[in-house]
Amino acid sequence: MRLKLLGAGGGRLGSLVELGRSESGALALPGCLLYTQTGAAPHLTHDTLREVRGVPGVAHVALPALAEIHDVLEEYKEGAAKFMGLPDAVLYCSLHDPVTPCPSGYNTNKMVSLWGSSGRMEMTASKFMDIQRAIQPDWFQCISDGDTISGEAGRKRAKKSVDRSLSFLDICLQLQEKSPELQGSVMFGAIEGGDILEERLRSARETAKRPVGGFLLDGFQGSAMAKETKLKLISSVTAELPEDKPRIIHGVGKPDEVLECIERGVDIFESFFPFQVTERGCALVFSYNCHPDPEATVLTKNGIQDLKKNGAQEDQEEVSKADPEITPFEISLKDKKYHDDFGPLLEGCSCYCCQRHTRAYVHHLLVTNELLAGVLLMMHNFQHYFGFFSAIRDALRDSKLDQLKELVFRQALQGAANVTLRQ
């Protein structure tokens, strides 16, 4: 794996090349991973995924699901990628699934708790590496103690998270050296430390001294940490990391948050956000085209104009109350106002769903609980999200990241203002 940076201002524009065992894979930066559940994109078969444009070259799979079939993978001997029908994929294995809650308080000095469909699994560094040998990933997150995101972790707990994670890292690096199955795998060291700046910096400096292939900024999931604190910590941490190794962040997916992290030196994100949007019965409709008239683009493309038509504000208010997780970047197709809306999910979108179906049809599928609703929404939401990252790279290349950020933030603020007005 080799990182090539082009040195664009405002972010790290470039690419990761020579990926995978064949060294033929690549990932454009800033970029995202393909979120999967045990190797399959949610709601999609391999065939339907091929209809989605811009699919990233690295598939993301979480350890808990694979840990539950450790004995099967060990007997199979050819690695998880081939086992899951992805023999040519570059596979990144994270410690946790970004959409699965991880109860706090179960980690110790010797083990970390993982949560899967069968409940809690206790994972020592040795057991962790045994499972990685069976998985044979191209990249993997080293086991770490990231249990500091509840907002209640103090300085002492933050220090403990760093000490434990460094200890785990040293053990795993030693075991990797002795593992023929992992000689082609790249280990990402986790930067821990909660919201304590001194511990974050210590974690970054000490991890950077180890022979890791990249860095994971962990513990920034959720909303427990204040936004200002989070951004300050990310800036401080990335300033301590070497320029020639990639930085992944977990738990950040909303478009405005992604842009803020890219400005602060983060390279790679997960793509769980489109999945969460799909699970809510929603479609991403935010604009990322730097249009000469950004106000018009925002109003027409993120559905805000629709709120002012046909007295639909009351309907949207009911939807927002029903699911407070809905963001300003999406519309809920469960809303009854779409039952006779024969336009595409997003005007101008080239995805399979928008080219063939209407909002009214997807609304019908949702209210009748048809499985096809998830398939069509996932195809749209993935393609729109992957297109967003392509637009970020174009903006960096053309020195227009500020315009893109203004466009996205205006949509976020407009959406928040509508919610406030309704309240």
GROMACS .gro file of C-alpha atoms in nm:
model
  423
    1MET     CA    1   0.000   0.000   0.000
    2ARG     CA    2   0.132   0.341  -0.097
    3LEU     CA    3  -0.015   0.688  -0.036
    4LYS     CA    4   0.014   0.948  -0.313
    5LEU     CA    5  -0.081   1.304  -0.216
    6LEU     CA    6  -0.127   1.589  -0.463
    7GLY     CA    7  -0.097   1.861  -0.199
    8ALA     CA    8  -0.428   2.041  -0.255
    9GLY     CA    9  -0.517   2.312  -0.004
   10GLY     CA   10  -0.797   2.253   0.247
   11GLY     CA   11  -0.766   1.873   0.247
   12ARG     CA   12  -0.549   1.578   0.150
   13LEU     CA   13  -0.624   1.510  -0.217
   14GLY     CA   14  -0.464   1.197  -0.354
   15SER     CA   15  -0.500   0.822  -0.367
   16LEU     CA   16  -0.402   0.497  -0.202
   17VAL     CA   17  -0.251   0.264  -0.460
   18GLU     CA   18  -0.107  -0.088  -0.469
   19LEU     CA   19  -0.388  -0.214  -0.245
   20GLY     CA   20  -0.468  -0.576  -0.172
   21ARG     CA   21  -0.266  -0.893  -0.207
   22SER     CA   22  -0.239  -0.836  -0.583
   23GLU     CA   23  -0.138  -0.470  -0.527
   24SER     CA   24  -0.375  -0.371  -0.808
   25GLY     CA   25  -0.642  -0.195  -0.599
   26ALA     CA   26  -0.678   0.180  -0.547
   27LEU     CA   27  -0.886   0.422  -0.340
   28ALA     CA   28  -0.924   0.790  -0.428
   29LEU     CA   29  -0.880   1.031  -0.135
   30PRO     CA   30  -1.063   1.181   0.039
   31GLY     CA   31  -1.286   0.878   0.009
   32CYS     CA   32  -1.510   0.632   0.185
   33LEU     CA   33  -1.531   0.257   0.228
   34LEU     CA   34  -1.815   0.037   0.107
   35TYR     CA   35  -2.021  -0.045   0.417
   36THR     CA   36  -2.118  -0.413   0.428
   37GLN     CA   37  -2.276  -0.654   0.670
   38THR     CA   38  -2.069  -0.973   0.665
   39GLY     CA   39  -1.941  -0.878   0.322
   40ALA     CA   40  -2.272  -0.794   0.156
   41ALA     CA   41  -2.393  -0.440   0.093
   42PRO     CA   42  -2.721  -0.408   0.291
   43HIS     CA   43  -3.034  -0.488   0.085
   44LEU     CA   44  -2.823  -0.551  -0.228
   45THR     CA   45  -2.694  -0.856  -0.410
   46HIS     CA   46  -2.360  -0.842  -0.590
   47ASP     CA   47  -2.554  -0.795  -0.916
   48THR     CA   48  -2.760  -0.499  -0.794
   49LEU     CA   49  -2.448  -0.342  -0.641
   50ARG     CA   50  -2.294  -0.341  -0.989
   51GLU     CA   51  -2.571  -0.101  -1.096
   52VAL     CA   52  -2.444   0.156  -0.843
   53ARG     CA   53  -2.186   0.400  -0.980
   54GLY     CA   54  -1.873   0.503  -0.794
   55VAL     CA   55  -1.857   0.207  -0.554
   56PRO     CA   56  -1.536   0.239  -0.346
   57GLY     CA   57  -1.255  -0.008  -0.400
   58VAL     CA   58  -1.236  -0.112  -0.034
   59ALA     CA   59  -1.512  -0.311   0.139
   60HIS     CA   60  -1.567  -0.256   0.511
   61VAL     CA   61  -1.668  -0.548   0.732
   62ALA     CA   62  -1.702  -0.550   1.112
   63LEU     CA   63  -1.525  -0.810   1.325
   64PRO     CA   64  -1.820  -0.934   1.541
   65ALA     CA   65  -2.002  -1.104   1.252
   66LEU     CA   66  -1.683  -1.276   1.137
   67ALA     CA   67  -1.577  -1.367   1.491
   68GLU     CA   68  -1.899  -1.567   1.521
   69ILE     CA   69  -1.789  -1.787   1.228
   70HIS     CA   70  -1.421  -1.800   1.326
   71ASP     CA   71  -1.414  -2.180   1.330
   72VAL     CA   72  -1.566  -2.194   0.981
   73LEU     CA   73  -1.312  -1.946   0.839
   74GLU     CA   74  -1.029  -2.130   1.010
   75GLU     CA   75  -1.132  -2.454   0.844
   76TYR     CA   76  -1.191  -2.280   0.509
   77LYS     CA   77  -0.830  -2.145   0.513
   78GLU     CA   78  -0.871  -1.911   0.212
   79GLY     CA   79  -0.981  -1.594   0.390
   80ALA     CA   80  -1.307  -1.410   0.446
   81ALA     CA   81  -1.310  -1.221   0.115
   82LYS     CA   82  -1.322  -1.539  -0.095
   83PHE     CA   83  -1.559  -1.705   0.153
   84MET     CA   84  -1.807  -1.415   0.113
   85GLY     CA   85  -1.786  -1.416  -0.267
   86LEU     CA   86  -1.556  -1.112  -0.290
   87PRO     CA   87  -1.228  -1.271  -0.402
   88ASP     CA   88  -1.102  -0.955  -0.572
   89ALA     CA   89  -1.214  -0.707  -0.305
   90VAL     CA   90  -0.980  -0.515  -0.078
   91LEU     CA   91  -1.114  -0.591   0.270
   92TYR     CA   92  -1.095  -0.363   0.576
   93CYS     CA   93  -1.194  -0.520   0.908
   94SER     CA   94  -1.299  -0.284   1.190
   95LEU     CA   95  -1.344  -0.379   1.554
   96HIS     CA   96  -1.710  -0.273   1.577
   97ASP     CA   97  -2.003  -0.221   1.340
   98PRO     CA   98  -2.069   0.157   1.324
   99VAL     CA   99  -2.449   0.109   1.339
  100THR     CA  100  -2.450  -0.136   1.631
  101PRO     CA  101  -2.458   0.011   1.984
  102CYS     CA  102  -2.173  -0.102   2.209
  103PRO     CA  103  -2.267  -0.101   2.579
  104SER     CA  104  -2.011   0.073   2.798
  105GLY     CA  105  -1.812  -0.066   3.088
  106TYR     CA  106  -1.709  -0.412   2.964
  107ASN     CA  107  -1.341  -0.363   2.869
  108THR     CA  108  -1.049  -0.461   3.094
  109ASN     CA  109  -0.669  -0.443   3.081
  110LYS     CA  110  -0.659  -0.781   2.908
  111MET     CA  111  -0.966  -0.789   2.685
  112VAL     CA  112  -1.217  -0.585   2.486
  113SER     CA  113  -1.585  -0.673   2.450
  114LEU     CA  114  -1.744  -0.712   2.108
  115TRP     CA  115  -2.119  -0.731   2.050
  116GLY     CA  116  -2.269  -0.957   1.787
  117SER     CA  117  -2.596  -1.135   1.719
  118SER     CA  118  -2.511  -1.391   1.987
  119GLY     CA  119  -2.436  -1.129   2.251
  120ARG     CA  120  -2.108  -1.026   2.413
  121MET     CA  121  -1.775  -1.174   2.308
  122GLU     CA  122  -1.459  -1.125   2.515
  123MET     CA  123  -1.160  -1.059   2.293
  124THR     CA  124  -0.798  -1.076   2.410
  125ALA     CA  125  -0.517  -0.956   2.183
  126SER     CA  126  -0.414  -1.316   2.119
  127LYS     CA  127  -0.767  -1.430   2.030
  128PHE     CA  128  -0.812  -1.120   1.814
  129MET     CA  129  -0.506  -1.208   1.609
  130ASP     CA  130  -0.615  -1.571   1.579
  131ILE     CA  131  -0.939  -1.448   1.417
  132GLN     CA  132  -0.751  -1.205   1.190
  133ARG     CA  133  -0.535  -1.494   1.068
  134ALA     CA  134  -0.853  -1.674   0.965
  135ILE     CA  135  -1.005  -1.361   0.804
  136GLN     CA  136  -0.684  -1.264   0.619
  137PRO     CA  137  -0.795  -0.901   0.566
  138ASP     CA  138  -0.602  -0.654   0.355
  139TRP     CA  139  -0.642  -0.389   0.627
  140PHE     CA  140  -0.754  -0.427   0.984
  141GLN     CA  141  -0.804  -0.207   1.287
  142CYS     CA  142  -0.592  -0.320   1.579
  143ILE     CA  143  -0.785  -0.413   1.892
  144SER     CA  144  -0.817  -0.109   2.116
  145ASP     CA  145  -1.008   0.029   2.414
  146GLY     CA  146  -1.235   0.293   2.264
  147ASP     CA  147  -1.492   0.287   2.544
  148THR     CA  148  -1.467   0.662   2.610
  149ILE     CA  149  -1.752   0.805   2.402
  150SER     CA  150  -2.027   0.809   2.665
  151GLY     CA  151  -1.941   1.164   2.770
  152GLU     CA  152  -1.877   1.048   3.125
  153ALA     CA  153  -1.515   0.931   3.084
  154GLY     CA  154  -1.271   1.144   3.283
  155ARG     CA  155  -0.897   1.197   3.258
  156LYS     CA  156  -0.815   0.874   3.442
  157ARG     CA  157  -1.034   0.663   3.211
  158ALA     CA  158  -0.891   0.837   2.904
  159LYS     CA  159  -0.536   0.759   3.017
  160LYS     CA  160  -0.633   0.398   3.074
  161SER     CA  161  -0.778   0.372   2.723
  162VAL     CA  162  -0.447   0.491   2.574
  163ASP     CA  163  -0.233   0.261   2.792
  164ARG     CA  164  -0.447  -0.042   2.711
  165SER     CA  165  -0.459   0.034   2.338
  166LEU     CA  166  -0.081   0.076   2.314
  167SER     CA  167  -0.031  -0.248   2.504
  168PHE     CA  168  -0.271  -0.430   2.269
  169LEU     CA  169  -0.094  -0.276   1.969
  170ASP     CA  170   0.250  -0.397   2.079
  171ILE     CA  171   0.122  -0.751   2.133
  172CYS     CA  172  -0.058  -0.756   1.796
  173LEU     CA  173   0.246  -0.625   1.608
  174GLN     CA  174   0.459  -0.900   1.758
  175LEU     CA  175   0.201  -1.165   1.668
  176GLN     CA  176   0.165  -1.028   1.315
  177GLU     CA  177   0.539  -1.072   1.256
  178LYS     CA  178   0.501  -1.443   1.338
  179SER     CA  179   0.188  -1.493   1.122
  180PRO     CA  180   0.249  -1.593   0.757
  181GLU     CA  181  -0.124  -1.538   0.683
  182LEU     CA  182  -0.096  -1.169   0.778
  183GLN     CA  183   0.228  -1.073   0.605
  184GLY     CA  184   0.029  -0.896   0.333
  185SER     CA  185  -0.210  -0.726   0.578
  186VAL     CA  186  -0.189  -0.364   0.690
  187MET     CA  187  -0.262  -0.289   1.055
  188PHE     CA  188  -0.418   0.046   1.150
  189GLY     CA  189  -0.328   0.173   1.496
  190ALA     CA  190  -0.613   0.332   1.693
  191ILE     CA  191  -0.577   0.681   1.840
  192GLU     CA  192  -0.769   0.685   2.169
  193GLY     CA  193  -0.790   0.919   2.470
  194GLY     CA  194  -1.152   1.034   2.491
  195ASP     CA  195  -1.190   1.411   2.503
  196ILE     CA  196  -0.862   1.472   2.688
  197LEU     CA  197  -0.621   1.655   2.456
  198GLU     CA  198  -0.303   1.545   2.635
  199GLU     CA  199  -0.403   1.179   2.612
  200ARG     CA  200  -0.503   1.210   2.246
  201LEU     CA  201  -0.165   1.363   2.166
  202ARG     CA  202   0.019   1.095   2.364
  203SER     CA  203  -0.177   0.825   2.183
  204ALA     CA  204  -0.099   0.981   1.842
  205ARG     CA  205   0.272   1.023   1.912
  206GLU     CA  206   0.322   0.677   2.060
  207THR     CA  207   0.118   0.502   1.789
  208ALA     CA  208   0.314   0.688   1.520
  209LYS     CA  209   0.636   0.539   1.662
  210ARG     CA  210   0.507   0.187   1.590
  211PRO     CA  211   0.532   0.022   1.245
  212VAL     CA  212   0.161   0.057   1.161
  213GLY     CA  213   0.035   0.109   0.807
  214GLY     CA  214  -0.219   0.378   0.896
  215PHE     CA  215  -0.413   0.542   1.176
  216LEU     CA  216  -0.769   0.519   1.301
  217LEU     CA  217  -0.924   0.816   1.481
  218ASP     CA  218  -1.151   0.634   1.722
  219GLY     CA  219  -1.398   0.751   1.987
  220PHE     CA  220  -1.561   1.032   1.788
  221GLN     CA  221  -1.887   0.843   1.730
  222GLY     CA  222  -2.218   0.985   1.847
  223SER     CA  223  -2.305   1.325   1.991
  224ALA     CA  224  -2.174   1.290   2.348
  225MET     CA  225  -1.866   1.499   2.268
  226ALA     CA  226  -1.917   1.870   2.197
  227LYS     CA  227  -1.861   1.958   1.830
  228GLU     CA  228  -1.596   2.221   1.908
  229THR     CA  229  -1.405   1.975   2.126
  230LYS     CA  230  -1.426   1.705   1.861
  231LEU     CA  231  -1.292   1.927   1.583
  232LYS     CA  232  -1.011   2.063   1.800
  233LEU     CA  233  -0.902   1.712   1.895
  234ILE     CA  234  -0.908   1.593   1.533
  235SER     CA  235  -0.696   1.891   1.422
  236SER     CA  236  -0.447   1.835   1.705
  237VAL     CA  237  -0.420   1.461   1.643
  238THR     CA  238  -0.371   1.478   1.266
  239ALA     CA  239  -0.097   1.740   1.315
  240GLU     CA  240   0.100   1.476   1.509
  241LEU     CA  241   0.065   1.202   1.248
  242PRO     CA  242   0.308   1.139   0.961
  243GLU     CA  243   0.193   1.269   0.624
  244ASP     CA  244   0.271   0.949   0.436
  245LYS     CA  245   0.017   0.721   0.606
  246PRO     CA  246  -0.365   0.726   0.569
  247ARG     CA  247  -0.607   0.835   0.844
  248ILE     CA  248  -0.948   0.670   0.889
  249ILE     CA  249  -1.219   0.804   1.118
  250HIS     CA  250  -1.506   0.597   1.257
  251GLY     CA  251  -1.858   0.717   1.330
  252VAL     CA  252  -1.861   1.032   1.112
  253GLY     CA  253  -2.098   1.021   0.815
  254LYS     CA  254  -2.314   1.333   0.782
  255PRO     CA  255  -2.203   1.551   0.489
  256ASP     CA  256  -2.128   1.864   0.692
  257GLU     CA  257  -1.926   1.665   0.948
  258VAL     CA  258  -1.735   1.487   0.671
  259LEU     CA  259  -1.627   1.820   0.521
  260GLU     CA  260  -1.510   1.951   0.857
  261CYS     CA  261  -1.299   1.640   0.913
  262ILE     CA  262  -1.148   1.657   0.565
  263GLU     CA  263  -1.039   2.015   0.632
  264ARG     CA  264  -0.860   1.880   0.939
  265GLY     CA  265  -0.664   1.611   0.760
  266VAL     CA  266  -0.885   1.301   0.764
  267ASP     CA  267  -0.865   1.079   0.454
  268ILE     CA  268  -1.114   0.792   0.481
  269PHE     CA  269  -1.468   0.757   0.612
  270GLU     CA  270  -1.722   0.477   0.648
  271SER     CA  271  -2.043   0.472   0.442
  272PHE     CA  272  -2.288   0.362   0.710
  273PHE     CA  273  -2.479   0.693   0.680
  274PRO     CA  274  -2.659   0.598   0.353
  275PHE     CA  275  -2.761   0.271   0.518
  276GLN     CA  276  -2.908   0.455   0.818
  277VAL     CA  277  -3.096   0.688   0.582
  278THR     CA  278  -3.232   0.387   0.393
  279GLU     CA  279  -3.344   0.218   0.715
  280ARG     CA  280  -3.549   0.529   0.798
  281GLY     CA  281  -3.729   0.503   0.464
  282CYS     CA  282  -3.554   0.819   0.344
  283ALA     CA  283  -3.369   0.935   0.034
  284LEU     CA  284  -3.062   1.157   0.026
  285VAL     CA  285  -3.145   1.471  -0.170
  286PHE     CA  286  -2.883   1.725  -0.067
  287SER     CA  287  -2.699   1.909  -0.341
  288TYR     CA  288  -2.322   1.899  -0.376
  289ASN     CA  289  -2.298   2.077  -0.711
  290CYS     CA  290  -2.127   2.416  -0.680
  291HIS     CA  291  -2.400   2.595  -0.877
  292PRO     CA  292  -2.379   2.966  -0.968
  293ASP     CA  293  -2.700   3.012  -0.770
  294PRO     CA  294  -2.651   2.784  -0.466
  295GLU     CA  295  -2.968   2.912  -0.297
  296ALA     CA  296  -3.183   2.786  -0.584
  297THR     CA  297  -2.998   2.454  -0.588
  298VAL     CA  298  -3.059   2.403  -0.219
  299LEU     CA  299  -3.427   2.488  -0.233
  300THR     CA  300  -3.506   2.272  -0.532
  301LYS     CA  301  -3.292   1.970  -0.454
  302ASN     CA  302  -3.322   1.904  -0.084
  303GLY     CA  303  -3.698   1.910  -0.078
  304ILE     CA  304  -3.740   2.225   0.132
  305GLN     CA  305  -3.960   2.385  -0.135
  306ASP     CA  306  -4.191   2.085  -0.105
  307LEU     CA  307  -4.261   2.179   0.256
  308LYS     CA  308  -4.419   2.502   0.139
  309LYS     CA  309  -4.645   2.337  -0.116
  310ASN     CA  310  -4.991   2.196  -0.060
  311GLY     CA  311  -4.987   2.270   0.314
  312ALA     CA  312  -4.737   1.986   0.363
  313GLN     CA  313  -4.554   2.133   0.663
  314GLU     CA  314  -4.784   1.956   0.906
  315ASP     CA  315  -4.715   1.622   0.737
  316GLN     CA  316  -4.338   1.673   0.755
  317GLU     CA  317  -4.368   1.774   1.120
  318GLU     CA  318  -4.539   1.443   1.196
  319VAL     CA  319  -4.257   1.254   1.020
  320SER     CA  320  -3.989   1.445   1.212
  321LYS     CA  321  -4.159   1.372   1.541
  322ALA     CA  322  -4.189   1.005   1.449
  323ASP     CA  323  -3.816   0.981   1.372
  324PRO     CA  324  -3.599   1.257   1.524
  325GLU     CA  325  -3.292   1.102   1.358
  326ILE     CA  326  -3.394   1.240   1.015
  327THR     CA  327  -3.134   1.493   0.897
  328PRO     CA  328  -3.171   1.801   0.674
  329PHE     CA  329  -2.996   1.606   0.397
  330GLU     CA  330  -3.283   1.364   0.332
  331ILE     CA  331  -3.657   1.338   0.273
  332SER     CA  332  -3.884   1.074   0.421
  333LEU     CA  333  -4.063   0.885   0.146
  334LYS     CA  334  -4.302   0.747   0.408
  335ASP     CA  335  -4.462   1.092   0.419
  336LYS     CA  336  -4.815   1.069   0.274
  337LYS     CA  337  -4.757   1.378   0.059
  338TYR     CA  338  -4.551   1.161  -0.177
  339HIS     CA  339  -4.834   0.920  -0.260
  340ASP     CA  340  -4.901   1.105  -0.587
  341ASP     CA  341  -4.558   1.257  -0.651
  342PHE     CA  342  -4.451   1.113  -0.986
  343GLY     CA  343  -4.109   1.274  -0.998
  344PRO     CA  344  -3.780   1.092  -0.933
  345LEU     CA  345  -3.635   1.077  -0.582
  346LEU     CA  346  -3.393   1.350  -0.689
  347GLU     CA  347  -3.420   1.553  -1.007
  348GLY     CA  348  -3.119   1.494  -1.230
  349CYS     CA  349  -2.998   1.184  -1.045
  350SER     CA  350  -2.863   0.910  -1.272
  351CYS     CA  351  -2.910   0.620  -1.028
  352TYR     CA  352  -3.109   0.307  -1.120
  353CYS     CA  353  -3.403   0.407  -0.899
  354CYS     CA  354  -3.437   0.767  -1.019
  355GLN     CA  355  -3.411   0.666  -1.384
  356ARG     CA  356  -3.689   0.407  -1.356
  357HIS     CA  357  -3.916   0.484  -1.060
  358THR     CA  358  -4.098   0.767  -0.884
  359ARG     CA  359  -4.133   0.896  -0.531
  360ALA     CA  360  -4.493   0.773  -0.536
  361TYR     CA  361  -4.383   0.418  -0.617
  362VAL     CA  362  -4.119   0.408  -0.343
  363HIS     CA  363  -4.375   0.553  -0.101
  364HIS     CA  364  -4.612   0.270  -0.197
  365LEU     CA  365  -4.338   0.012  -0.140
  366LEU     CA  366  -4.258   0.157   0.203
  367VAL     CA  367  -4.615   0.173   0.333
  368THR     CA  368  -4.679  -0.184   0.215
  369ASN     CA  369  -4.351  -0.306   0.369
  370GLU     CA  370  -4.217  -0.440   0.040
  371LEU     CA  371  -3.849  -0.547   0.048
  372LEU     CA  372  -3.791  -0.373  -0.284
  373ALA     CA  373  -3.814  -0.036  -0.106
  374GLY     CA  374  -3.487  -0.100   0.075
  375VAL     CA  375  -3.319  -0.218  -0.245
  376LEU     CA  376  -3.413   0.093  -0.446
  377LEU     CA  377  -3.338   0.338  -0.163
  378MET     CA  378  -3.003   0.173  -0.092
  379MET     CA  379  -2.902   0.196  -0.458
  380HIS     CA  380  -2.994   0.564  -0.467
  381ASN     CA  381  -2.843   0.657  -0.132
  382PHE     CA  382  -2.515   0.477  -0.196
  383GLN     CA  383  -2.470   0.634  -0.539
  384HIS     CA  384  -2.555   0.982  -0.413
  385TYR     CA  385  -2.315   0.949  -0.120
  386PHE     CA  386  -2.031   0.812  -0.332
  387GLY     CA  387  -2.095   1.100  -0.574
  388PHE     CA  388  -2.058   1.342  -0.284
  389PHE     CA  389  -1.702   1.219  -0.222
  390SER     CA  390  -1.624   1.253  -0.592
  391ALA     CA  391  -1.750   1.612  -0.572
  392ILE     CA  392  -1.525   1.674  -0.270
  393ARG     CA  393  -1.220   1.558  -0.467
  394ASP     CA  394  -1.321   1.776  -0.763
  395ALA     CA  395  -1.366   2.074  -0.529
  396LEU     CA  396  -1.021   2.020  -0.378
  397ARG     CA  397  -0.868   1.988  -0.724
  398ASP     CA  398  -1.037   2.311  -0.838
  399SER     CA  399  -0.978   2.498  -0.510
  400LYS     CA  400  -1.354   2.521  -0.452
  401LEU     CA  401  -1.387   2.337  -0.121
  402ASP     CA  402  -1.508   2.656   0.049
  403GLN     CA  403  -1.794   2.689  -0.202
  404LEU     CA  404  -1.890   2.324  -0.154
  405LYS     CA  405  -1.880   2.362   0.222
  406GLU     CA  406  -2.097   2.677   0.204
  407LEU     CA  407  -2.351   2.493  -0.013
  408VAL     CA  408  -2.373   2.192   0.220
  409PHE     CA  409  -2.380   2.400   0.538
  410ARG     CA  410  -2.655   2.622   0.399
  411GLN     CA  411  -2.868   2.313   0.348
  412ALA     CA  412  -2.794   2.191   0.701
  413LEU     CA  413  -2.888   2.529   0.848
  414GLN     CA  414  -3.198   2.565   0.631
  415GLY     CA  415  -3.319   2.225   0.742
  416ALA     CA  416  -3.254   2.307   1.108
  417ALA     CA  417  -3.437   2.636   1.070
  418ASN     CA  418  -3.744   2.459   0.931
  419VAL     CA  419  -3.747   2.222   1.226
  420THR     CA  420  -3.714   2.514   1.469
  421LEU     CA  421  -4.000   2.701   1.301
  422ARG     CA  422  -4.227   2.397   1.325
  423GLN     CA  423  -4.150   2.360   1.693
   0.00000   0.00000   0.00000
